[in-house]
Structure formats: structure tokens, C-alpha cells
PDB file of C-alpha atoms in Angstrom:
ATOM      1  CA  UNK A   1     102.053  88.746  53.847  1.00  0.00           C
ATOM      2  CA  UNK A   2     101.545  92.512  53.835  1.00  0.00           C
ATOM      3  CA  UNK A   3     103.894  94.987  55.526  1.00  0.00           C
ATOM      4  CA  UNK A   4     101.520  95.737  58.419  1.00  0.00           C
ATOM      5  CA  UNK A   5     101.145  92.058  59.320  1.00  0.00           C
ATOM      6  CA  UNK A   6     104.919  91.505  59.155  1.00  0.00           C
ATOM      7  CA  UNK A   7     105.457  94.578  61.322  1.00  0.00           C
ATOM      8  CA  UNK A   8     103.047  93.258  63.977  1.00  0.00           C
ATOM      9  CA  UNK A   9     104.756  89.829  64.018  1.00  0.00           C
ATOM     10  CA  UNK A  10     108.210  91.382  64.459  1.00  0.00           C
ATOM     11  CA  UNK A  11     106.814  93.783  67.063  1.00  0.00           C
ATOM     12  CA  UNK A  12     105.345  90.916  69.099  1.00  0.00           C
ATOM     13  CA  UNK A  13     108.622  88.965  68.895  1.00  0.00           C
ATOM     14  CA  UNK A  14     110.562  91.875  70.370  1.00  0.00           C
ATOM     15  CA  UNK A  15     107.824  92.503  72.962  1.00  0.00           C
ATOM     16  CA  UNK A  16     108.256  88.955  74.291  1.00  0.00           C
ATOM     17  CA  UNK A  17     112.051  89.001  74.113  1.00  0.00           C
ATOM     18  CA  UNK A  18     112.611  92.428  75.687  1.00  0.00           C
ATOM     19  CA  UNK A  19     109.936  92.091  78.396  1.00  0.00           C
ATOM     20  CA  UNK A  20     111.349  88.724  79.458  1.00  0.00           C
ATOM     21  CA  UNK A  21     114.888  90.099  79.596  1.00  0.00           C
ATOM     22  CA  UNK A  22     113.637  93.178  81.438  1.00  0.00           C
ATOM     23  CA  UNK A  23     111.824  91.160  84.092  1.00  0.00           C
ATOM     24  CA  UNK A  24     114.905  89.007  84.723  1.00  0.00           C
ATOM     25  CA  UNK A  25     117.454  91.843  84.761  1.00  0.00           C
ATOM     26  CA  UNK A  26     115.272  94.183  86.817  1.00  0.00           C
ATOM     27  CA  UNK A  27     114.140  91.602  89.383  1.00  0.00           C
ATOM     28  CA  UNK A  28     116.545  92.947  92.077  1.00  0.00           C
ATOM     29  CA  UNK A  29     115.135  96.466  91.508  1.00  0.00           C
ATOM     30  CA  UNK A  30     111.583  95.067  91.765  1.00  0.00           C
ATOM     31  CA  UNK A  31     112.477  93.561  95.144  1.00  0.00           C
ATOM     32  CA  UNK A  32     114.005  96.800  96.466  1.00  0.00           C
ATOM     33  CA  UNK A  33     110.987  98.858  95.344  1.00  0.00           C
ATOM     34  CA  UNK A  34     108.606  96.300  96.872  1.00  0.00           C
ATOM     35  CA  UNK A  35     110.356  96.532 100.248  1.00  0.00           C
ATOM     36  CA  UNK A  36     110.338 100.360 100.214  1.00  0.00           C
ATOM     37  CA  UNK A  37     106.613 100.458  99.328  1.00  0.00           C
ATOM     38  CA  UNK A  38     105.775  98.134 102.219  1.00  0.00           C
ATOM     39  CA  UNK A  39     107.846 100.246 104.621  1.00  0.00           C
ATOM     40  CA  UNK A  40     106.313 103.502 103.368  1.00  0.00           C
ATOM     41  CA  UNK A  41     102.600 102.732 103.694  1.00  0.00           C
ATOM     42  CA  UNK A  42     100.018 100.021 104.298  1.00  0.00           C
ATOM     43  CA  UNK A  43      98.700  98.093 101.332  1.00  0.00           C
ATOM     44  CA  UNK A  44      99.815  95.772  98.519  1.00  0.00           C
ATOM     45  CA  UNK A  45     103.000  96.273  96.498  1.00  0.00           C
ATOM     46  CA  UNK A  46     101.233  96.082  93.150  1.00  0.00           C
ATOM     47  CA  UNK A  47      98.135  97.831  91.884  1.00  0.00           C
ATOM     48  CA  UNK A  48      96.066  96.363  89.048  1.00  0.00           C
ATOM     49  CA  UNK A  49      94.216  99.175  87.326  1.00  0.00           C
ATOM     50  CA  UNK A  50      91.340  98.443  84.932  1.00  0.00           C
ATOM     51  CA  UNK A  51      91.953 100.002  81.535  1.00  0.00           C
ATOM     52  CA  UNK A  52      90.592  99.616  78.011  1.00  0.00           C
ATOM     53  CA  UNK A  53      92.768  97.423  75.810  1.00  0.00           C
ATOM     54  CA  UNK A  54      92.717  96.479  72.137  1.00  0.00           C
ATOM     55  CA  UNK A  55      89.246  96.260  70.572  1.00  0.00           C
ATOM     56  CA  UNK A  56      87.681  97.611  73.765  1.00  0.00           C
ATOM     57  CA  UNK A  57      88.576  94.597  75.913  1.00  0.00           C
ATOM     58  CA  UNK A  58      89.107  95.474  79.581  1.00  0.00           C
ATOM     59  CA  UNK A  59      92.564  94.635  80.869  1.00  0.00           C
ATOM     60  CA  UNK A  60      94.309  94.858  84.244  1.00  0.00           C
ATOM     61  CA  UNK A  61      97.362  97.098  83.943  1.00  0.00           C
ATOM     62  CA  UNK A  62     100.009  96.362  86.569  1.00  0.00           C
ATOM     63  CA  UNK A  63     101.807  99.153  88.414  1.00  0.00           C
ATOM     64  CA  UNK A  64     103.737  99.562  91.633  1.00  0.00           C
ATOM     65  CA  UNK A  65     101.263 101.050  94.093  1.00  0.00           C
ATOM     66  CA  UNK A  66     101.885 104.782  94.373  1.00  0.00           C
ATOM     67  CA  UNK A  67      98.673 105.796  96.166  1.00  0.00           C
ATOM     68  CA  UNK A  68      97.169 105.229  99.600  1.00  0.00           C
ATOM     69  CA  UNK A  69      94.793 102.276  99.861  1.00  0.00           C
ATOM     70  CA  UNK A  70      91.710 104.498 100.277  1.00  0.00           C
ATOM     71  CA  UNK A  71      92.499 106.552  97.158  1.00  0.00           C
ATOM     72  CA  UNK A  72      89.017 106.158  95.659  1.00  0.00           C
ATOM     73  CA  UNK A  73      87.375 107.502  98.805  1.00  0.00           C
ATOM     74  CA  UNK A  74      89.621 110.576  98.803  1.00  0.00           C
ATOM     75  CA  UNK A  75      88.253 111.596  95.380  1.00  0.00           C
ATOM     76  CA  UNK A  76      85.001 112.466  97.151  1.00  0.00           C
ATOM     77  CA  UNK A  77      86.926 114.970  99.288  1.00  0.00           C
ATOM     78  CA  UNK A  78      88.445 116.852  96.335  1.00  0.00           C
ATOM     79  CA  UNK A  79      87.844 120.601  96.237  1.00  0.00           C
ATOM     80  CA  UNK A  80      85.739 121.920  93.306  1.00  0.00           C
ATOM     81  CA  UNK A  81      88.979 123.045  91.634  1.00  0.00           C
ATOM     82  CA  UNK A  82      90.558 119.626  92.057  1.00  0.00           C
ATOM     83  CA  UNK A  83      87.438 117.901  90.703  1.00  0.00           C
ATOM     84  CA  UNK A  84      87.440 120.155  87.618  1.00  0.00           C
ATOM     85  CA  UNK A  85      91.125 119.445  86.960  1.00  0.00           C
ATOM     86  CA  UNK A  86      90.663 115.715  87.469  1.00  0.00           C
ATOM     87  CA  UNK A  87      87.626 115.556  85.147  1.00  0.00           C
ATOM     88  CA  UNK A  88      89.498 117.469  82.444  1.00  0.00           C
ATOM     89  CA  UNK A  89      92.851 115.653  82.470  1.00  0.00           C
ATOM     90  CA  UNK A  90      92.173 112.483  84.521  1.00  0.00           C
ATOM     91  CA  UNK A  91      95.227 113.563  86.537  1.00  0.00           C
ATOM     92  CA  UNK A  92      95.819 115.980  89.348  1.00  0.00           C
ATOM     93  CA  UNK A  93      98.733 118.222  90.331  1.00  0.00           C
ATOM     94  CA  UNK A  94      99.741 117.776  93.962  1.00  0.00           C
ATOM     95  CA  UNK A  95      97.479 114.743  94.244  1.00  0.00           C
ATOM     96  CA  UNK A  96      96.821 114.105  97.975  1.00  0.00           C
ATOM     97  CA  UNK A  97      96.315 110.392  97.297  1.00  0.00           C
ATOM     98  CA  UNK A  98      99.956 109.783  96.313  1.00  0.00           C
ATOM     99  CA  UNK A  99     102.338 108.356  98.926  1.00  0.00           C
ATOM    100  CA  UNK A 100     105.842 109.681  99.623  1.00  0.00           C
ATOM    101  CA  UNK A 101     107.549 106.871  97.733  1.00  0.00           C
ATOM    102  CA  UNK A 102     104.770 107.077  95.131  1.00  0.00           C
ATOM    103  CA  UNK A 103     105.874 110.599  94.175  1.00  0.00           C
ATOM    104  CA  UNK A 104     109.380 109.335  93.476  1.00  0.00           C
ATOM    105  CA  UNK A 105     108.122 106.300  91.561  1.00  0.00           C
ATOM    106  CA  UNK A 106     105.949 108.494  89.349  1.00  0.00           C
ATOM    107  CA  UNK A 107     108.600 111.131  88.686  1.00  0.00           C
ATOM    108  CA  UNK A 108     111.041 108.428  87.596  1.00  0.00           C
ATOM    109  CA  UNK A 109     108.326 106.315  85.868  1.00  0.00           C
ATOM    110  CA  UNK A 110     109.450 103.318  87.929  1.00  0.00           C
ATOM    111  CA  UNK A 111     105.812 102.700  88.875  1.00  0.00           C
ATOM    112  CA  UNK A 112     105.215 101.588  85.271  1.00  0.00           C
ATOM    113  CA  UNK A 113     107.817  98.783  85.274  1.00  0.00           C
ATOM    114  CA  UNK A 114     105.380  95.983  86.260  1.00  0.00           C
ATOM    115  CA  UNK A 115     103.693  96.550  82.911  1.00  0.00           C
ATOM    116  CA  UNK A 116     106.475  94.354  81.529  1.00  0.00           C
ATOM    117  CA  UNK A 117     104.207  91.556  82.810  1.00  0.00           C
ATOM    118  CA  UNK A 118     101.352  92.883  80.648  1.00  0.00           C
ATOM    119  CA  UNK A 119     103.694  92.994  77.657  1.00  0.00           C
ATOM    120  CA  UNK A 120     104.810  89.404  78.181  1.00  0.00           C
ATOM    121  CA  UNK A 121     101.180  88.276  78.533  1.00  0.00           C
ATOM    122  CA  UNK A 122     100.292  90.092  75.313  1.00  0.00           C
ATOM    123  CA  UNK A 123      97.635  92.629  76.320  1.00  0.00           C
ATOM    124  CA  UNK A 124     100.186  95.451  76.064  1.00  0.00           C
ATOM    125  CA  UNK A 125     103.147  96.249  73.843  1.00  0.00           C
ATOM    126  CA  UNK A 126     106.385  98.138  74.495  1.00  0.00           C
ATOM    127  CA  UNK A 127     105.212 100.914  72.166  1.00  0.00           C
ATOM    128  CA  UNK A 128     101.613 101.889  71.461  1.00  0.00           C
ATOM    129  CA  UNK A 129      98.869 104.286  72.528  1.00  0.00           C
ATOM    130  CA  UNK A 130      98.727 104.518  76.317  1.00  0.00           C
ATOM    131  CA  UNK A 131      95.816 102.509  77.809  1.00  0.00           C
ATOM    132  CA  UNK A 132      92.944 104.672  79.037  1.00  0.00           C
ATOM    133  CA  UNK A 133      90.150 104.360  81.603  1.00  0.00           C
ATOM    134  CA  UNK A 134      86.518 104.047  80.505  1.00  0.00           C
ATOM    135  CA  UNK A 135      85.794 107.702  81.248  1.00  0.00           C
ATOM    136  CA  UNK A 136      88.318 108.823  78.638  1.00  0.00           C
ATOM    137  CA  UNK A 137      87.070 106.956  75.581  1.00  0.00           C
ATOM    138  CA  UNK A 138      84.329 109.474  74.713  1.00  0.00           C
ATOM    139  CA  UNK A 139      87.007 112.118  74.225  1.00  0.00           C
ATOM    140  CA  UNK A 140      88.067 110.259  71.072  1.00  0.00           C
ATOM    141  CA  UNK A 141      84.644 110.764  69.437  1.00  0.00           C
ATOM    142  CA  UNK A 142      84.313 109.062  66.060  1.00  0.00           C
ATOM    143  CA  UNK A 143      88.004 108.099  66.227  1.00  0.00           C
ATOM    144  CA  UNK A 144      87.582 105.756  69.185  1.00  0.00           C
ATOM    145  CA  UNK A 145      87.445 102.607  67.034  1.00  0.00           C
ATOM    146  CA  UNK A 146      90.739 103.588  65.421  1.00  0.00           C
ATOM    147  CA  UNK A 147      92.257 104.260  68.842  1.00  0.00           C
ATOM    148  CA  UNK A 148      91.125 100.861  70.125  1.00  0.00           C
ATOM    149  CA  UNK A 149      92.390  99.035  67.027  1.00  0.00           C
ATOM    150  CA  UNK A 150      95.938  98.838  68.382  1.00  0.00           C
ATOM    151  CA  UNK A 151      97.456  97.150  71.410  1.00  0.00           C
ATOM    152  CA  UNK A 152      98.213  99.782  74.084  1.00  0.00           C
ATOM    153  CA  UNK A 153     101.836 100.419  75.007  1.00  0.00           C
ATOM    154  CA  UNK A 154     104.144 100.893  77.970  1.00  0.00           C
ATOM    155  CA  UNK A 155     105.236 104.027  76.159  1.00  0.00           C
ATOM    156  CA  UNK A 156     104.070 105.840  73.056  1.00  0.00           C
ATOM    157  CA  UNK A 157     104.262 108.970  70.961  1.00  0.00           C
ATOM    158  CA  UNK A 158     102.453 111.046  73.606  1.00  0.00           C
ATOM    159  CA  UNK A 159     104.322 109.451  76.523  1.00  0.00           C
ATOM    160  CA  UNK A 160     107.661 110.298  74.915  1.00  0.00           C
ATOM    161  CA  UNK A 161     106.630 113.861  74.083  1.00  0.00           C
ATOM    162  CA  UNK A 162     105.948 115.361  77.466  1.00  0.00           C
ATOM    163  CA  UNK A 163     103.139 113.372  79.125  1.00  0.00           C
ATOM    164  CA  UNK A 164     101.515 115.741  81.622  1.00  0.00           C
ATOM    165  CA  UNK A 165     102.961 118.784  79.818  1.00  0.00           C
ATOM    166  CA  UNK A 166     100.705 118.001  76.845  1.00  0.00           C
ATOM    167  CA  UNK A 167      97.027 119.017  76.801  1.00  0.00           C
ATOM    168  CA  UNK A 168      94.572 116.138  76.372  1.00  0.00           C
ATOM    169  CA  UNK A 169      93.353 117.252  72.923  1.00  0.00           C
ATOM    170  CA  UNK A 170      96.951 117.282  71.709  1.00  0.00           C
ATOM    171  CA  UNK A 171      97.516 113.886  73.301  1.00  0.00           C
ATOM    172  CA  UNK A 172      94.651 112.457  71.237  1.00  0.00           C
ATOM    173  CA  UNK A 173      96.208 113.799  68.028  1.00  0.00           C
ATOM    174  CA  UNK A 174      99.556 112.238  68.953  1.00  0.00           C
ATOM    175  CA  UNK A 175      98.050 108.833  69.731  1.00  0.00           C
ATOM    176  CA  UNK A 176      96.103 108.766  66.455  1.00  0.00           C
ATOM    177  CA  UNK A 177      99.174 109.947  64.517  1.00  0.00           C
ATOM    178  CA  UNK A 178     101.099 106.970  65.851  1.00  0.00           C
ATOM    179  CA  UNK A 179      98.388 104.537  64.796  1.00  0.00           C
ATOM    180  CA  UNK A 180      98.400 105.976  61.268  1.00  0.00           C
ATOM    181  CA  UNK A 181     102.198 105.962  60.951  1.00  0.00           C
ATOM    182  CA  UNK A 182     103.354 103.078  63.145  1.00  0.00           C
ATOM    183  CA  UNK A 183     106.522 101.290  62.018  1.00  0.00           C
ATOM    184  CA  UNK A 184     109.578  99.637  63.554  1.00  0.00           C
ATOM    185  CA  UNK A 185     111.594 102.800  62.880  1.00  0.00           C
ATOM    186  CA  UNK A 186     109.029 104.992  64.640  1.00  0.00           C
ATOM    187  CA  UNK A 187     108.906 102.531  67.558  1.00  0.00           C
ATOM    188  CA  UNK A 188     112.698 102.745  67.941  1.00  0.00           C
ATOM    189  CA  UNK A 189     112.567 106.554  67.858  1.00  0.00           C
ATOM    190  CA  UNK A 190     109.844 106.581  70.528  1.00  0.00           C
ATOM    191  CA  UNK A 191     111.842 104.241  72.788  1.00  0.00           C
ATOM    192  CA  UNK A 192     114.869 106.551  72.605  1.00  0.00           C
ATOM    193  CA  UNK A 193     112.715 109.651  73.134  1.00  0.00           C
ATOM    194  CA  UNK A 194     111.110 107.985  76.148  1.00  0.00           C
ATOM    195  CA  UNK A 195     114.505 107.210  77.646  1.00  0.00           C
ATOM    196  CA  UNK A 196     115.597 110.851  77.430  1.00  0.00           C
ATOM    197  CA  UNK A 197     112.188 112.109  78.618  1.00  0.00           C
ATOM    198  CA  UNK A 198     112.470 109.916  81.737  1.00  0.00           C
ATOM    199  CA  UNK A 199     116.054 111.066  82.377  1.00  0.00           C
ATOM    200  CA  UNK A 200     114.960 114.708  82.107  1.00  0.00           C
ATOM    201  CA  UNK A 201     111.715 113.919  84.001  1.00  0.00           C
ATOM    202  CA  UNK A 202     109.855 115.693  81.226  1.00  0.00           C
ATOM    203  CA  UNK A 203     106.143 115.861  82.021  1.00  0.00           C
ATOM    204  CA  UNK A 204     106.559 113.676  85.093  1.00  0.00           C
ATOM    205  CA  UNK A 205     104.132 114.329  87.994  1.00  0.00           C
TER     206      UNK A 205
END
């Protein structure tokens, strides 16, 4: 058994163990967030967003809903400046689609917690390149097969290094760097960096 295969086996073991523990321990927090979301705006508690997973397979990434239920329709009402920003970064400062509680969930990254379900299922990992939408894949050019060769993560090298503070081209370099240098030690470093980034709200929007 080569080192890469052993690494992936150990990684999957800890993904199952830690996601299961996380879902059990955080279940009271899940309930509190669910109640607040329902009180804040109409719509479901969870949002299942279609993203590209390993080997190009489409997956449903779970999140606490942080946007209004007609979010897709509101994109059509973006100003030219907002459209340009959204097309460049696939994110938007002062996004009018985000609810009041959604802003808090995003700033604290609590909206990402349901992805523990994805990790337990196996279509995501605790650490890996962040899953992207179909419109983003062309940005990876001839490196897209490499990018899609690894299971996407709840957090990753880019996520722990500033998120929205990092330009997209730099994000691509970070994601590919992780794929080339992934190891248990690097995963542990990224988890700790993510923890401090969330505490400091670094790159949170």
C-alpha cells in the first residue's frame, strides 16, 4: 500500500468519526439555529446547493439557509456593477439576497455546519478543495481534472487563508497547491488555521 492510499484511508476514518461526533455534539446548536431561521424569514431551514464533487460528479451541499427564498430571481435585478462583481468572484459584497440571520451565519461560518452530513455520507471531506458551482470550473483551465481529482472539503487551504479576502486566481493556486502537497500534517494545520480564521472572522462576508 502506497503512502497516498494509506493517507486517504486514514483521512476517511477521521472524516466519519469527527463528523459523527460533530453532528451529535452540535445537535442542540442545530435546533437553535433552525428555530431562529424559521422566525427570521419564510422558507426551509436547510438549503441544498448543487456543486461539483470528486471526478466531476454533481453533489448536493447542505447549508443552513442564509438567503431569501426568491434569491435566484433577485439576481436578475442586480445592477451592472453587482453583476460584474458576481461574475468575477461568484460572491457579492452587501448581497441583497441574504437574510438578517443569514449575515450572522455567514460571518461566523455556522451556515456551513450541515456539511457534516455530506462528510458522513462521503461526498465531502473535512479538509479539501472547496466545492464549486459549474460556472467556476472553466477558471481552472487545463488544471480542472487535477482539481476534480480530490474530494471537496468543509474547509481547505484557501478557506483557512482568508476566503473572500483572496482573489480568485490566488484561490486557484492555493487549491491546487493543497492537492499537490496534501498530507495528514497539512490537514491538521489547515484545521487549526480555519479555527483561528473563523474566530477572527477573516474573509467572512
